[in-house]
């Protein structure tokens, strides 16, 4: 199964992936640019933007990830969806790592509790945009992801996975 074969280029979900990636990317770009405008050094621990602590390194990472999401939005389709999922997972993992690092010398990005909560929320939001229409138990039967998972299913949806319990048990 190739990612490029899963979703037609003109599928309506493409808009969701693009809007989600672009909106979250622009938010991260704004945060990073405001950090640079504050003229913070890379490992400074005195910066604060929108109630979150920041430094030059966190601003640079925010700009890079924001640009990545924005480029994925320009490409669209499965690329935007997959990048949204990957970046969302990385944000959630970053939240857990930095939750452990608060108040320790290894906290080079100067994360505070508001940064951790933002990381969790942004990660879940980005993942939701990426997984929308791809990961669900109630996908409609004309959804390309449902069709891919149920390749042996007939028009009624009774195949390898989606059929009734009695139809799948041998001897009944």
PDB file of C-alpha atoms in Angstrom:
ATOM      1  CA  UNK A   1       0.000   0.000   0.000  1.00  0.00           C
ATOM      2  CA  UNK A   2       1.573   3.271  -1.122  1.00  0.00           C
ATOM      3  CA  UNK A   3       0.621   6.480   0.644  1.00  0.00           C
ATOM      4  CA  UNK A   4       0.166   8.266  -2.662  1.00  0.00           C
ATOM      5  CA  UNK A   5      -2.404   5.673  -3.769  1.00  0.00           C
ATOM      6  CA  UNK A   6      -4.650   5.931  -0.717  1.00  0.00           C
ATOM      7  CA  UNK A   7      -6.396   9.224  -1.345  1.00  0.00           C
ATOM      8  CA  UNK A   8      -7.352  10.833  -4.632  1.00  0.00           C
ATOM      9  CA  UNK A   9      -5.785  14.241  -5.212  1.00  0.00           C
ATOM     10  CA  UNK A  10      -9.148  16.003  -5.391  1.00  0.00           C
ATOM     11  CA  UNK A  11     -10.685  14.298  -2.329  1.00  0.00           C
ATOM     12  CA  UNK A  12     -12.562  16.697   0.033  1.00  0.00           C
ATOM     13  CA  UNK A  13     -10.434  15.591   3.008  1.00  0.00           C
ATOM     14  CA  UNK A  14      -7.441  17.173   1.300  1.00  0.00           C
ATOM     15  CA  UNK A  15      -8.839  20.561   2.344  1.00  0.00           C
ATOM     16  CA  UNK A  16      -8.936  19.515   6.018  1.00  0.00           C
ATOM     17  CA  UNK A  17      -5.304  18.360   5.959  1.00  0.00           C
ATOM     18  CA  UNK A  18      -4.173  21.547   4.231  1.00  0.00           C
ATOM     19  CA  UNK A  19      -6.097  23.948   6.459  1.00  0.00           C
ATOM     20  CA  UNK A  20      -4.935  22.190   9.612  1.00  0.00           C
ATOM     21  CA  UNK A  21      -1.286  22.148   8.576  1.00  0.00           C
ATOM     22  CA  UNK A  22      -1.365  25.767   7.401  1.00  0.00           C
ATOM     23  CA  UNK A  23      -3.128  27.119  10.501  1.00  0.00           C
ATOM     24  CA  UNK A  24      -0.878  25.300  12.968  1.00  0.00           C
ATOM     25  CA  UNK A  25       2.205  26.122  10.895  1.00  0.00           C
ATOM     26  CA  UNK A  26       1.366  29.818  10.835  1.00  0.00           C
ATOM     27  CA  UNK A  27       0.774  29.819  14.599  1.00  0.00           C
ATOM     28  CA  UNK A  28       4.199  28.267  15.182  1.00  0.00           C
ATOM     29  CA  UNK A  29       5.809  30.678  12.720  1.00  0.00           C
ATOM     30  CA  UNK A  30       4.250  33.599  14.589  1.00  0.00           C
ATOM     31  CA  UNK A  31       5.499  32.290  17.942  1.00  0.00           C
ATOM     32  CA  UNK A  32       9.002  31.747  16.561  1.00  0.00           C
ATOM     33  CA  UNK A  33       9.177  35.139  14.852  1.00  0.00           C
ATOM     34  CA  UNK A  34       8.004  36.909  18.010  1.00  0.00           C
ATOM     35  CA  UNK A  35      10.773  35.104  19.883  1.00  0.00           C
ATOM     36  CA  UNK A  36      13.341  36.323  17.366  1.00  0.00           C
ATOM     37  CA  UNK A  37      11.918  39.851  17.571  1.00  0.00           C
ATOM     38  CA  UNK A  38      12.559  39.776  21.317  1.00  0.00           C
ATOM     39  CA  UNK A  39      16.314  39.366  20.526  1.00  0.00           C
ATOM     40  CA  UNK A  40      16.851  36.417  22.841  1.00  0.00           C
ATOM     41  CA  UNK A  41      20.051  34.428  22.869  1.00  0.00           C
ATOM     42  CA  UNK A  42      19.897  30.710  22.099  1.00  0.00           C
ATOM     43  CA  UNK A  43      19.890  29.476  25.693  1.00  0.00           C
ATOM     44  CA  UNK A  44      18.470  32.536  27.464  1.00  0.00           C
ATOM     45  CA  UNK A  45      15.867  31.717  30.110  1.00  0.00           C
ATOM     46  CA  UNK A  46      14.314  35.160  30.532  1.00  0.00           C
ATOM     47  CA  UNK A  47      12.086  35.378  27.461  1.00  0.00           C
ATOM     48  CA  UNK A  48       8.326  35.142  27.535  1.00  0.00           C
ATOM     49  CA  UNK A  49       5.777  35.340  24.724  1.00  0.00           C
ATOM     50  CA  UNK A  50       2.025  34.883  25.171  1.00  0.00           C
ATOM     51  CA  UNK A  51       2.577  33.526  28.657  1.00  0.00           C
ATOM     52  CA  UNK A  52       5.058  30.879  27.511  1.00  0.00           C
ATOM     53  CA  UNK A  53       8.760  30.921  28.180  1.00  0.00           C
ATOM     54  CA  UNK A  54      10.995  30.984  25.132  1.00  0.00           C
ATOM     55  CA  UNK A  55      14.553  31.408  23.960  1.00  0.00           C
ATOM     56  CA  UNK A  56      16.349  31.674  20.636  1.00  0.00           C
ATOM     57  CA  UNK A  57      16.635  27.897  20.196  1.00  0.00           C
ATOM     58  CA  UNK A  58      12.921  27.323  20.827  1.00  0.00           C
ATOM     59  CA  UNK A  59      12.130  30.151  18.407  1.00  0.00           C
ATOM     60  CA  UNK A  60      14.291  28.529  15.724  1.00  0.00           C
ATOM     61  CA  UNK A  61      12.665  25.136  16.246  1.00  0.00           C
ATOM     62  CA  UNK A  62       9.215  26.753  16.113  1.00  0.00           C
ATOM     63  CA  UNK A  63      10.028  28.471  12.822  1.00  0.00           C
ATOM     64  CA  UNK A  64      11.428  25.264  11.281  1.00  0.00           C
ATOM     65  CA  UNK A  65       8.431  23.151  12.316  1.00  0.00           C
ATOM     66  CA  UNK A  66       6.039  25.920  11.256  1.00  0.00           C
ATOM     67  CA  UNK A  67       7.676  26.054   7.819  1.00  0.00           C
ATOM     68  CA  UNK A  68       7.517  22.254   7.566  1.00  0.00           C
ATOM     69  CA  UNK A  69       3.787  22.293   8.276  1.00  0.00           C
ATOM     70  CA  UNK A  70       3.224  25.169   5.873  1.00  0.00           C
ATOM     71  CA  UNK A  71       5.122  23.396   3.067  1.00  0.00           C
ATOM     72  CA  UNK A  72       3.093  20.241   3.769  1.00  0.00           C
ATOM     73  CA  UNK A  73      -0.067  22.347   3.466  1.00  0.00           C
ATOM     74  CA  UNK A  74       1.102  23.632   0.087  1.00  0.00           C
ATOM     75  CA  UNK A  75       1.744  20.071  -1.115  1.00  0.00           C
ATOM     76  CA  UNK A  76      -1.521  18.799   0.380  1.00  0.00           C
ATOM     77  CA  UNK A  77      -3.057  15.343   0.205  1.00  0.00           C
ATOM     78  CA  UNK A  78      -1.446  12.415   1.945  1.00  0.00           C
ATOM     79  CA  UNK A  79       1.767  14.371   2.492  1.00  0.00           C
ATOM     80  CA  UNK A  80      -0.058  16.968   4.597  1.00  0.00           C
ATOM     81  CA  UNK A  81      -1.916  14.258   6.487  1.00  0.00           C
ATOM     82  CA  UNK A  82       1.217  12.226   7.218  1.00  0.00           C
ATOM     83  CA  UNK A  83       3.266  15.269   8.215  1.00  0.00           C
ATOM     84  CA  UNK A  84       0.446  16.405  10.525  1.00  0.00           C
ATOM     85  CA  UNK A  85       0.390  13.006  12.219  1.00  0.00           C
ATOM     86  CA  UNK A  86       4.178  12.839  12.604  1.00  0.00           C
ATOM     87  CA  UNK A  87       4.531  16.408  13.902  1.00  0.00           C
ATOM     88  CA  UNK A  88       1.590  15.919  16.269  1.00  0.00           C
ATOM     89  CA  UNK A  89       3.183  12.811  17.761  1.00  0.00           C
ATOM     90  CA  UNK A  90       6.484  14.676  18.167  1.00  0.00           C
ATOM     91  CA  UNK A  91       4.710  17.535  19.974  1.00  0.00           C
ATOM     92  CA  UNK A  92       3.061  15.133  22.422  1.00  0.00           C
ATOM     93  CA  UNK A  93       6.352  13.317  23.037  1.00  0.00           C
ATOM     94  CA  UNK A  94       8.077  16.675  23.523  1.00  0.00           C
ATOM     95  CA  UNK A  95       5.458  17.572  26.116  1.00  0.00           C
ATOM     96  CA  UNK A  96       6.197  14.411  28.101  1.00  0.00           C
ATOM     97  CA  UNK A  97       9.980  14.872  27.879  1.00  0.00           C
ATOM     98  CA  UNK A  98       9.818  18.504  28.915  1.00  0.00           C
ATOM     99  CA  UNK A  99       7.388  17.733  31.728  1.00  0.00           C
ATOM    100  CA  UNK A 100      10.195  15.642  33.190  1.00  0.00           C
ATOM    101  CA  UNK A 101      12.831  18.315  32.470  1.00  0.00           C
ATOM    102  CA  UNK A 102      11.098  21.296  34.127  1.00  0.00           C
ATOM    103  CA  UNK A 103      13.417  22.743  36.768  1.00  0.00           C
ATOM    104  CA  UNK A 104      16.405  20.644  35.680  1.00  0.00           C
ATOM    105  CA  UNK A 105      19.623  21.726  33.987  1.00  0.00           C
ATOM    106  CA  UNK A 106      18.737  19.769  30.814  1.00  0.00           C
ATOM    107  CA  UNK A 107      15.824  22.107  30.067  1.00  0.00           C
ATOM    108  CA  UNK A 108      17.697  23.958  27.305  1.00  0.00           C
ATOM    109  CA  UNK A 109      14.472  25.054  25.585  1.00  0.00           C
ATOM    110  CA  UNK A 110      13.341  26.744  28.813  1.00  0.00           C
ATOM    111  CA  UNK A 111       9.993  24.934  28.895  1.00  0.00           C
ATOM    112  CA  UNK A 112       7.605  25.861  31.660  1.00  0.00           C
ATOM    113  CA  UNK A 113       4.284  24.237  32.508  1.00  0.00           C
ATOM    114  CA  UNK A 114       2.425  26.481  30.038  1.00  0.00           C
ATOM    115  CA  UNK A 115       4.794  25.310  27.290  1.00  0.00           C
ATOM    116  CA  UNK A 116       4.128  21.672  28.194  1.00  0.00           C
ATOM    117  CA  UNK A 117       0.362  22.185  28.101  1.00  0.00           C
ATOM    118  CA  UNK A 118       0.688  24.054  24.799  1.00  0.00           C
ATOM    119  CA  UNK A 119       2.808  21.205  23.420  1.00  0.00           C
ATOM    120  CA  UNK A 120       0.178  18.623  24.403  1.00  0.00           C
ATOM    121  CA  UNK A 121      -2.723  20.657  23.019  1.00  0.00           C
ATOM    122  CA  UNK A 122      -0.950  21.611  19.794  1.00  0.00           C
ATOM    123  CA  UNK A 123       0.165  18.018  19.283  1.00  0.00           C
ATOM    124  CA  UNK A 124      -3.364  16.692  19.720  1.00  0.00           C
ATOM    125  CA  UNK A 125      -4.756  19.370  17.413  1.00  0.00           C
ATOM    126  CA  UNK A 126      -2.212  18.684  14.674  1.00  0.00           C
ATOM    127  CA  UNK A 127      -2.724  14.913  15.003  1.00  0.00           C
ATOM    128  CA  UNK A 128      -6.482  15.369  14.784  1.00  0.00           C
ATOM    129  CA  UNK A 129      -6.110  17.302  11.539  1.00  0.00           C
ATOM    130  CA  UNK A 130      -3.841  14.585  10.165  1.00  0.00           C
ATOM    131  CA  UNK A 131      -5.957  11.626  11.242  1.00  0.00           C
ATOM    132  CA  UNK A 132      -9.294  13.127  10.254  1.00  0.00           C
ATOM    133  CA  UNK A 133     -10.987  10.735   7.860  1.00  0.00           C
ATOM    134  CA  UNK A 134      -8.124   8.235   8.059  1.00  0.00           C
ATOM    135  CA  UNK A 135      -8.495   6.748  11.517  1.00  0.00           C
ATOM    136  CA  UNK A 136     -12.006   5.935  12.624  1.00  0.00           C
ATOM    137  CA  UNK A 137     -14.276   3.009  13.181  1.00  0.00           C
ATOM    138  CA  UNK A 138     -17.163   4.675  11.404  1.00  0.00           C
ATOM    139  CA  UNK A 139     -15.701   5.565   8.027  1.00  0.00           C
ATOM    140  CA  UNK A 140     -18.248   5.625   5.207  1.00  0.00           C
ATOM    141  CA  UNK A 141     -17.933   2.858   2.644  1.00  0.00           C
ATOM    142  CA  UNK A 142     -16.953   5.267  -0.139  1.00  0.00           C
ATOM    143  CA  UNK A 143     -13.952   6.518   1.890  1.00  0.00           C
ATOM    144  CA  UNK A 144     -10.703   5.450   0.186  1.00  0.00           C
ATOM    145  CA  UNK A 145      -9.196   4.360   3.511  1.00  0.00           C
ATOM    146  CA  UNK A 146     -12.193   2.109   4.221  1.00  0.00           C
ATOM    147  CA  UNK A 147     -11.915   0.646   0.718  1.00  0.00           C
ATOM    148  CA  UNK A 148      -8.201  -0.029   1.197  1.00  0.00           C
ATOM    149  CA  UNK A 149      -8.748  -1.803   4.528  1.00  0.00           C
ATOM    150  CA  UNK A 150     -11.671  -3.846   3.227  1.00  0.00           C
ATOM    151  CA  UNK A 151     -10.381  -4.800  -0.201  1.00  0.00           C
ATOM    152  CA  UNK A 152     -12.115  -8.213  -0.058  1.00  0.00           C
ATOM    153  CA  UNK A 153     -15.452  -6.809   1.095  1.00  0.00           C
ATOM    154  CA  UNK A 154     -18.426  -6.802  -1.194  1.00  0.00           C
ATOM    155  CA  UNK A 155     -21.002  -4.059  -1.570  1.00  0.00           C
ATOM    156  CA  UNK A 156     -22.571  -4.998   1.784  1.00  0.00           C
ATOM    157  CA  UNK A 157     -19.356  -4.536   3.727  1.00  0.00           C
ATOM    158  CA  UNK A 158     -19.105  -8.217   4.700  1.00  0.00           C
ATOM    159  CA  UNK A 159     -15.527  -9.191   4.096  1.00  0.00           C
ATOM    160  CA  UNK A 160     -12.400  -9.910   6.043  1.00  0.00           C
ATOM    161  CA  UNK A 161     -13.029  -7.319   8.754  1.00  0.00           C
ATOM    162  CA  UNK A 162     -16.365  -5.600   8.363  1.00  0.00           C
ATOM    163  CA  UNK A 163     -18.864  -8.474   8.209  1.00  0.00           C
ATOM    164  CA  UNK A 164     -21.113  -9.874  10.893  1.00  0.00           C
ATOM    165  CA  UNK A 165     -19.717 -12.236  13.517  1.00  0.00           C
ATOM    166  CA  UNK A 166     -21.724 -15.220  12.218  1.00  0.00           C
ATOM    167  CA  UNK A 167     -20.471 -14.751   8.669  1.00  0.00           C
ATOM    168  CA  UNK A 168     -16.856 -14.970   9.875  1.00  0.00           C
ATOM    169  CA  UNK A 169     -17.124 -18.056  12.092  1.00  0.00           C
ATOM    170  CA  UNK A 170     -16.456 -21.368  10.338  1.00  0.00           C
ATOM    171  CA  UNK A 171     -19.055 -24.098  10.682  1.00  0.00           C
ATOM    172  CA  UNK A 172     -22.062 -21.874  11.235  1.00  0.00           C
TER     173      UNK A 172
END
